[in-house]
Amino acid sequence: MARKARQRISYVLPLANSPGGHRLGVNGLAVDRGQSILYSAGRDGVICTWDLALDLTQDASVAAVSEGTEQSSASTSRRKQVQAHTHWVNDIVLAQKDTVLVSASSDLTVKVWRPDAADDPSPRTIGLHSDYVKRLATPRADADWVASGGLDHKIHLWDLNGGGERMQIDVEGEEKTDKGSVYALAVGGGILASGGPESIVRLWDPKSGKRVTKFVGHTDNVRDILITDDGDMVMTASSDQTVKVWSVTAGRCLHTLTMHNDSVWSLYSDHPQLAVFYSSDRSGLVAKTDIRGAHEMDEGLCVAVCQEQEGVQKVISAGSHVWTATSSSSINRWSDVDTTVEIQLPGPHPHRNSAATAARSRMQSITSQSSAAKTAAPRRQIPYKSVLQLSSNALYRAQSAREQEGSSIYSQSMIRRASEAQLASEHDVVLPCHALPEECIEGQNGLIKHILLNDRKRVLTLDTTGEVMMWDLVMCEPIRSFGKRHLEDVLPEVNTTESVANWCAVDTRTGSLACVLEEAYCFDAEMYADQLQWPGSMDFAEDQRIKLGKWVLRYLFSNLIDEEIRRDEAYRRQIDGNGGQKGSGMGRLNAPPPIELPRPADSEWKDLLDADAAGVTPRPANTIQIPTTPGLVIGVATPSGQQQQQPNQQPSREYETPLPSNGEEGARLEKRTSLHSQPRSSYDRSSDYFTSSPNPGAAEEGGGAAAGNAEVADERSSQPSADVEKDSQPKESGSLFGKKFRMSFGSKRLGKSSADASKPAVVDEKSEDSDEPATPDTQEEQIEDNLLGVVQSIRRRYTEQLREAPDEALVSGIAPSLPNETPVLKPPPSTSVIIQEDRPDSGGVADLYRGSVARLGQDASIIEKVAPMWLGELLLRNQTPLKETVKVSFVLLPYEDLLPSIASADGNARLNANRMLRARKILAYVAERMEFEAGQEGATTAKPEEFLELYCQDQLVSPTKTLSTLRAYVWKGGGDVVLYYKSNGRFKIVGERSASEVASASASDGTTLGNTTLGGTTLGGSSSGDRPSTIVSSASSERG
């Protein structure tokens, strides 16, 4: 049985005052000439549509006559925008007569978007790869399929009408290689061509999926491919700085074009025979090549259209305009160059005369074939310095310049950027025809870097303009702007020294701040309610803790919870009034309201104030009484074999590993009897061989944030924690075998026990493999492993309740967390919520649902089917997955023996507690074991931190510091944290001694001040270089 894929929840914080457009670089462009619409897609996962307001039916030669008119002054406006993907969009193509836009993304999906569809305007997934999807290709405008290729070495053919995968082509075939990724893809003339890092161009039959042939000649990655309509010629662009033209019939390379001096990234042509095509490279140069009227391709004209500041990822042309996409979030529109006009030749140069003469005769033949669109008006000429040399046999860029400069200049230019590859001669400097674009479609500022602060609640981000912003992950909003500064300079100003468990993964790869929550860790981080600085008047319990992941999820899905409550009410009304159940539920006049959320009972807290339930150790009569709350427990740990870390010992990571849970963790404290002192009955079901062991994490932190307060208790029993858990196991929890056959294996005979005497024994003798059909009474409804399964289990309980007690009112089984447990949050309605599923076989994730906070209630039916069950348990039942409590071990000693020791009779002062335990609770633990001298007013009512102090590494510890923070930022080492307690002198404590009394006692006993023996291990300043020399402890001989 295959392992179920993990599901996770992501939410994306909306950018403040974002008017729309791309936030990061643009990777894909497509144009609809008929409606004058430009499509763009980028690294932010967004697809935008732009209204160009241009006449794209004119070509460059016609538009050149009307230069300066409305064609060049038209303004582009944004039509629509959709967050189609959760990762980079690498390519887009138009299909089905420009009514469908197909997108390929690094989120492994191929999606179809019909922007003009009224019924389903959102993008829909039609295909899924097992790695990043890099390229797309369609055979013709009316085709009903699209081809996609990616880093998984596969080419897939997908049905655009929802028919799924039509064909899969393994690029590697029998030639297993690590470089089989598809970076270039094209379809035309009945063939499919692909290329990639292998530097090989492969041709495939799209009908059978078989390879036709392959072209070998490039020396670097093949980045783009074009195919003529008749399929006779293939054009390829490569990172080896060349454009090659291949003959499919001859099976060889016909021409190698070298007009670029850097990696060629993109090709574009709308000519059926590729007679006019555009190319762009990594240096930002965009070239236009026209071979119409030329006898040989080398005789064609190549012109530098424009020069971008960054590498051009995509270039397209329509009408008399060219659009370029770069790593910038903006898109530039350039005026096209009319290659039918004459070239403006320079003055007389002896070494160029032959080339100029040939150029003039060539241009005369081209201009004589120009269309009637030419008028008598003066036409702009192409500057000579804008003409690029197509190849070594081309007419322009005379050979004498190459010979004069020598091979050194030209060989170096092959590895330099175009801006650096300019020749020394002024005549060899390339000047593009256009220095500035006609229009710039402005993009937005996206986030490119982030740092999660130590409180795990705030994040610093840096955007593309250099501005630093601080965000609150819980409130889902920006907090403060620091202007244009270095991120590392702002970090020390706002970071705090606290250690909080990780609860989310933060990422800015799409230009926005996204938080990812998984079941494994999203409930680990907690914060104390008194740290919230909540604006409202909310009464929290003392030291109440709030799970950050639970808090955020509760209110991200608040609309979904409301919808589920409404559906639950309608369902209870339906099953109560449909005649199937009589006289029960909502049909009665005295029916209860739809849902009654329980209020926290104060009695649960008051019951824990009983001093007798504080532990088994007797307390002094005249001592402070600390109110106890469930949640965090200090338990005596097994004496460590080595308490001190040696100087050459590597730091231990014990504090990062969950320790075995204490038996008293999360339970009410009461006097216990040792497990070994109890007579074990032969009927004890805990010794049953078939009995399942209890969940070791079932006692996690005493109910979590609902309990809230820190618990201080003592445990002097020497029994191991495993025995405590075994002793706390319910005695009636029989084995699975015993439950099925209702037998007791604890007795010597198979007779019924006295507890079961009143119930008849029911033995199910039907075989599990029986072919006998199940009756309606025995057939159980299948519970789905998603949020819908939680709803089904709640409704099943209603059915059982009506069957067992038809006259009782149906009480709603939906019980979300209350505001006093998770204070009300109001995330922005535009906050995106994504439900994803890990794909272990592909190494990525797939989107199952994407919506906004405002739409979650409307999409309840969809979310029920795709959301994980653990999310449903949290939202509808307020239940979080059980996990073993992470604890920190520490040693608690009196400072220089000024106060009485709280160690046990065997000298064990090693304790452990939840990592979120605050120092004030450790002081309370000490205060409960101290006795005040009589006659001191307010001594028994004072807070422990008012008369006790705690030290670690010679530093006074704040009462609000947690054990986790102490270990990470104060102790800074492995092994047990050593803490020292002392009195500040406000009250006189029985057994308290002065420093002189301690010194004289040490001298009389012959002991050395500064060392203490604890559990057989010496603790003192001399054994560790990290231990403070001023804080030492002296131990009496009876402490071992």
Short mmCIF file of N, CA and C in Angstrom, two decimals, residues 377-474:
data_model
loop_
_atom_site.label_atom_id
_atom_site.label_comp_id
_atom_site.label_asym_id
_atom_site.label_seq_id
_atom_site.Cartn_x
_atom_site.Cartn_y
_atom_site.Cartn_z
N ALA A 377 6.95 59.79 -49.17
CA ALA A 377 7.49 60.41 -47.96
C ALA A 377 8.86 59.84 -47.67
N PRO A 378 9.73 60.62 -47.07
CA PRO A 378 11.07 60.12 -46.75
C PRO A 378 11.00 58.98 -45.75
N ARG A 379 11.82 57.97 -46.01
CA ARG A 379 11.86 56.79 -45.15
C ARG A 379 13.13 56.81 -44.32
N ARG A 380 13.01 56.35 -43.07
CA ARG A 380 14.19 56.27 -42.22
C ARG A 380 15.10 55.16 -42.72
N GLN A 381 16.40 55.44 -42.74
CA GLN A 381 17.37 54.46 -43.16
C GLN A 381 17.94 53.72 -41.96
N ILE A 382 18.46 52.54 -42.21
CA ILE A 382 19.07 51.75 -41.14
C ILE A 382 20.50 52.21 -40.96
N PRO A 383 20.88 52.65 -39.78
CA PRO A 383 22.28 53.07 -39.56
C PRO A 383 23.23 51.92 -39.83
N TYR A 384 24.36 52.25 -40.41
CA TYR A 384 25.32 51.20 -40.74
C TYR A 384 25.83 50.50 -39.48
N LYS A 385 25.99 51.25 -38.39
CA LYS A 385 26.52 50.66 -37.16
C LYS A 385 25.50 49.78 -36.44
N SER A 386 24.28 49.73 -36.95
CA SER A 386 23.28 48.84 -36.37
C SER A 386 23.22 47.50 -37.08
N VAL A 387 24.00 47.36 -38.16
CA VAL A 387 23.99 46.14 -38.93
C VAL A 387 24.97 45.14 -38.30
N LEU A 388 24.48 43.92 -38.10
CA LEU A 388 25.27 42.86 -37.51
C LEU A 388 25.73 41.88 -38.58
N GLN A 389 26.90 41.31 -38.38
CA GLN A 389 27.44 40.33 -39.30
C GLN A 389 26.82 38.98 -39.00
N LEU A 390 26.12 38.42 -39.97
CA LEU A 390 25.44 37.16 -39.77
C LEU A 390 26.40 36.01 -39.55
N SER A 391 27.44 35.97 -40.37
CA SER A 391 28.41 34.89 -40.26
C SER A 391 29.73 35.36 -40.84
N SER A 392 30.68 34.49 -40.88
CA SER A 392 31.99 34.87 -41.42
C SER A 392 31.93 35.14 -42.91
N ASN A 393 30.90 34.67 -43.59
CA ASN A 393 30.77 34.88 -45.04
C ASN A 393 29.84 36.04 -45.37
N ALA A 394 29.37 36.77 -44.33
CA ALA A 394 28.42 37.85 -44.58
C ALA A 394 29.10 39.04 -45.22
N LEU A 395 28.28 39.92 -45.87
CA LEU A 395 28.81 41.08 -46.57
C LEU A 395 29.26 42.19 -45.62
N TYR A 396 28.57 42.37 -44.53
CA TYR A 396 28.85 43.49 -43.65
C TYR A 396 29.87 43.10 -42.60
N ARG A 397 30.45 44.11 -41.96
CA ARG A 397 31.52 43.96 -41.00
C ARG A 397 32.73 43.40 -41.75
N ALA A 398 33.36 44.25 -42.51
CA ALA A 398 34.34 43.84 -43.52
C ALA A 398 35.44 42.97 -42.94
N GLN A 399 35.96 42.11 -43.80
CA GLN A 399 36.95 41.15 -43.36
C GLN A 399 38.23 41.84 -42.93
N SER A 400 38.56 42.99 -43.55
CA SER A 400 39.82 43.65 -43.21
C SER A 400 39.87 44.07 -41.75
N ALA A 401 38.70 44.46 -41.17
CA ALA A 401 38.69 44.83 -39.75
C ALA A 401 39.02 43.63 -38.89
N ARG A 402 38.50 42.47 -39.29
CA ARG A 402 38.81 41.24 -38.54
C ARG A 402 40.31 40.93 -38.64
N GLU A 403 40.88 41.15 -39.84
CA GLU A 403 42.30 40.85 -40.01
C GLU A 403 43.18 41.85 -39.26
N GLN A 404 42.79 43.14 -39.26
CA GLN A 404 43.60 44.16 -38.59
C GLN A 404 43.60 43.97 -37.09
N GLU A 405 42.46 43.67 -36.51
CA GLU A 405 42.38 43.55 -35.06
C GLU A 405 43.04 42.27 -34.58
N GLY A 406 43.08 41.25 -35.40
CA GLY A 406 43.72 40.01 -35.00
C GLY A 406 42.75 39.09 -34.29
N SER A 407 43.19 37.89 -34.13
CA SER A 407 42.34 36.86 -33.53
C SER A 407 42.10 37.08 -32.06
N SER A 408 42.98 37.83 -31.39
CA SER A 408 42.84 37.98 -29.95
C SER A 408 41.56 38.72 -29.59
N ILE A 409 41.22 39.73 -30.35
CA ILE A 409 40.01 40.51 -30.03
C ILE A 409 38.77 39.67 -30.25
N TYR A 410 38.72 38.97 -31.38
CA TYR A 410 37.51 38.23 -31.69
C TYR A 410 37.37 36.98 -30.83
N SER A 411 38.46 36.37 -30.46
CA SER A 411 38.36 35.19 -29.62
C SER A 411 37.89 35.55 -28.22
N GLN A 412 38.33 36.72 -27.74
CA GLN A 412 37.86 37.14 -26.42
C GLN A 412 36.40 37.55 -26.44
N SER A 413 35.95 38.09 -27.53
CA SER A 413 34.55 38.54 -27.59
C SER A 413 33.58 37.38 -27.52
N MET A 414 34.05 36.19 -27.81
CA MET A 414 33.16 35.04 -27.76
C MET A 414 32.77 34.68 -26.34
N ILE A 415 33.53 35.11 -25.37
CA ILE A 415 33.22 34.75 -23.99
C ILE A 415 32.85 35.97 -23.16
N ARG A 416 32.75 37.14 -23.80
CA ARG A 416 32.38 38.34 -23.06
C ARG A 416 30.99 38.78 -23.42
N ARG A 417 30.40 39.60 -22.55
CA ARG A 417 29.09 40.16 -22.83
C ARG A 417 29.20 41.09 -24.02
N ALA A 418 28.07 41.33 -24.71
CA ALA A 418 28.09 42.13 -25.92
C ALA A 418 28.57 43.55 -25.64
N SER A 419 28.21 44.09 -24.48
CA SER A 419 28.64 45.44 -24.14
C SER A 419 30.14 45.54 -23.95
N GLU A 420 30.78 44.39 -23.62
CA GLU A 420 32.22 44.36 -23.42
C GLU A 420 32.97 43.88 -24.66
N ALA A 421 32.19 43.35 -25.60
CA ALA A 421 32.81 42.74 -26.78
C ALA A 421 32.92 43.71 -27.95
N GLN A 422 32.77 45.01 -27.72
CA GLN A 422 32.85 45.97 -28.79
C GLN A 422 34.30 46.06 -29.29
N LEU A 423 34.44 46.11 -30.58
CA LEU A 423 35.78 46.13 -31.16
C LEU A 423 36.43 47.48 -30.95
N ALA A 424 37.76 47.45 -31.04
CA ALA A 424 38.50 48.68 -30.77
C ALA A 424 38.20 49.75 -31.81
N SER A 425 37.97 49.35 -33.01
CA SER A 425 37.70 50.33 -34.06
C SER A 425 36.33 50.94 -33.89
N GLU A 426 36.22 52.24 -34.08
CA GLU A 426 34.94 52.91 -33.91
C GLU A 426 33.91 52.45 -34.93
N HIS A 427 34.38 51.94 -36.05
CA HIS A 427 33.45 51.48 -37.06
C HIS A 427 32.83 50.14 -36.69
N ASP A 428 33.44 49.41 -35.71
CA ASP A 428 32.94 48.10 -35.35
C ASP A 428 32.09 48.12 -34.09
N VAL A 429 31.76 49.28 -33.56
CA VAL A 429 30.90 49.41 -32.40
C VAL A 429 29.44 49.27 -32.85
N VAL A 430 28.71 48.35 -32.20
CA VAL A 430 27.32 48.12 -32.57
C VAL A 430 26.44 49.11 -31.82
N LEU A 431 25.64 49.85 -32.57
CA LEU A 431 24.69 50.80 -31.99
C LEU A 431 23.30 50.37 -32.39
N PRO A 432 22.45 49.95 -31.45
CA PRO A 432 21.09 49.52 -31.80
C PRO A 432 20.30 50.64 -32.46
N CYS A 433 19.31 50.25 -33.23
CA CYS A 433 18.48 51.24 -33.90
C CYS A 433 17.70 52.10 -32.91
N HIS A 434 17.28 51.51 -31.77
CA HIS A 434 16.48 52.25 -30.79
C HIS A 434 17.21 52.25 -29.44
N ALA A 435 17.39 53.43 -28.91
CA ALA A 435 18.03 53.55 -27.60
C ALA A 435 17.03 53.47 -26.46
N LEU A 436 15.77 53.88 -26.73
CA LEU A 436 14.75 53.88 -25.69
C LEU A 436 13.50 53.17 -26.21
N PRO A 437 12.77 52.51 -25.33
CA PRO A 437 11.53 51.83 -25.77
C PRO A 437 10.41 52.84 -26.01
N GLU A 438 9.43 52.40 -26.80
CA GLU A 438 8.24 53.22 -27.01
C GLU A 438 7.44 53.35 -25.71
N GLU A 439 7.34 52.26 -24.99
CA GLU A 439 6.53 52.26 -23.76
C GLU A 439 7.09 51.20 -22.81
N CYS A 440 6.96 51.49 -21.53
CA CYS A 440 7.36 50.54 -20.50
C CYS A 440 6.13 50.17 -19.68
N ILE A 441 5.77 48.90 -19.71
CA ILE A 441 4.66 48.42 -18.89
C ILE A 441 5.22 48.15 -17.50
N GLU A 442 4.96 49.06 -16.59
CA GLU A 442 5.60 49.04 -15.29
C GLU A 442 5.16 47.84 -14.45
N GLY A 443 6.14 47.23 -13.80
CA GLY A 443 5.86 46.18 -12.84
C GLY A 443 5.88 46.71 -11.42
N GLN A 444 5.72 45.80 -10.47
CA GLN A 444 5.66 46.18 -9.07
C GLN A 444 6.93 45.70 -8.34
N ASN A 445 7.02 46.09 -7.09
CA ASN A 445 8.16 45.69 -6.28
C ASN A 445 7.87 44.34 -5.62
N GLY A 446 8.74 43.40 -5.81
CA GLY A 446 8.58 42.09 -5.22
C GLY A 446 9.62 41.82 -4.16
N LEU A 447 9.33 40.89 -3.27
CA LEU A 447 10.25 40.53 -2.20
C LEU A 447 11.26 39.52 -2.75
N ILE A 448 12.52 39.73 -2.42
CA ILE A 448 13.57 38.86 -2.95
C ILE A 448 14.40 38.22 -1.84
N LYS A 449 14.26 38.67 -0.59
CA LYS A 449 15.05 38.11 0.50
C LYS A 449 14.29 38.28 1.80
N HIS A 450 14.52 37.38 2.75
CA HIS A 450 13.81 37.45 4.03
C HIS A 450 14.66 36.84 5.14
N ILE A 451 14.38 37.28 6.35
CA ILE A 451 15.01 36.72 7.56
C ILE A 451 13.91 36.57 8.61
N LEU A 452 13.75 35.35 9.12
CA LEU A 452 12.78 35.08 10.18
C LEU A 452 13.42 35.40 11.53
N LEU A 453 12.78 36.26 12.30
CA LEU A 453 13.34 36.67 13.59
C LEU A 453 13.20 35.56 14.62
N ASN A 454 13.89 35.74 15.75
CA ASN A 454 13.94 34.68 16.76
C ASN A 454 12.59 34.39 17.40
N ASP A 455 11.68 35.36 17.40
CA ASP A 455 10.38 35.10 18.00
C ASP A 455 9.47 34.27 17.10
N ARG A 456 9.95 33.94 15.89
CA ARG A 456 9.20 33.12 14.93
C ARG A 456 7.84 33.72 14.57
N LYS A 457 7.69 34.98 14.83
CA LYS A 457 6.41 35.65 14.57
C LYS A 457 6.57 36.81 13.61
N ARG A 458 7.77 37.36 13.55
CA ARG A 458 8.04 38.50 12.67
C ARG A 458 9.11 38.14 11.65
N VAL A 459 9.02 38.79 10.49
CA VAL A 459 9.94 38.53 9.38
C VAL A 459 10.40 39.86 8.80
N LEU A 460 11.70 39.95 8.53
CA LEU A 460 12.25 41.09 7.80
C LEU A 460 12.38 40.70 6.33
N THR A 461 11.96 41.59 5.43
CA THR A 461 12.04 41.30 3.99
C THR A 461 12.73 42.45 3.27
N LEU A 462 13.33 42.10 2.15
CA LEU A 462 13.97 43.07 1.25
C LEU A 462 13.32 42.94 -0.11
N ASP A 463 12.89 44.06 -0.70
CA ASP A 463 12.24 44.00 -2.01
C ASP A 463 13.20 44.43 -3.11
N THR A 464 12.70 44.46 -4.33
CA THR A 464 13.55 44.74 -5.49
C THR A 464 14.05 46.17 -5.54
N THR A 465 13.45 47.07 -4.77
CA THR A 465 13.92 48.45 -4.72
C THR A 465 14.89 48.69 -3.57
N GLY A 466 15.15 47.67 -2.76
CA GLY A 466 16.06 47.83 -1.63
C GLY A 466 15.40 48.24 -0.34
N GLU A 467 14.06 48.27 -0.30
CA GLU A 467 13.36 48.67 0.92
C GLU A 467 13.22 47.48 1.86
N VAL A 468 13.46 47.73 3.15
CA VAL A 468 13.35 46.71 4.18
C VAL A 468 12.02 46.90 4.91
N MET A 469 11.28 45.82 5.05
CA MET A 469 9.97 45.85 5.69
C MET A 469 9.89 44.73 6.73
N MET A 470 9.18 45.00 7.84
CA MET A 470 8.96 43.98 8.85
C MET A 470 7.49 43.57 8.82
N TRP A 471 7.23 42.24 8.84
CA TRP A 471 5.90 41.67 8.73
C TRP A 471 5.56 40.88 9.98
N ASP A 472 4.27 40.80 10.27
CA ASP A 472 3.76 39.96 11.34
C ASP A 472 3.06 38.77 10.70
N LEU A 473 3.59 37.57 10.94
CA LEU A 473 3.03 36.38 10.31
C LEU A 473 1.69 35.98 10.89
N VAL A 474 1.41 36.39 12.12
CA VAL A 474 0.14 36.04 12.76
C VAL A 474 -0.95 37.01 12.31
#
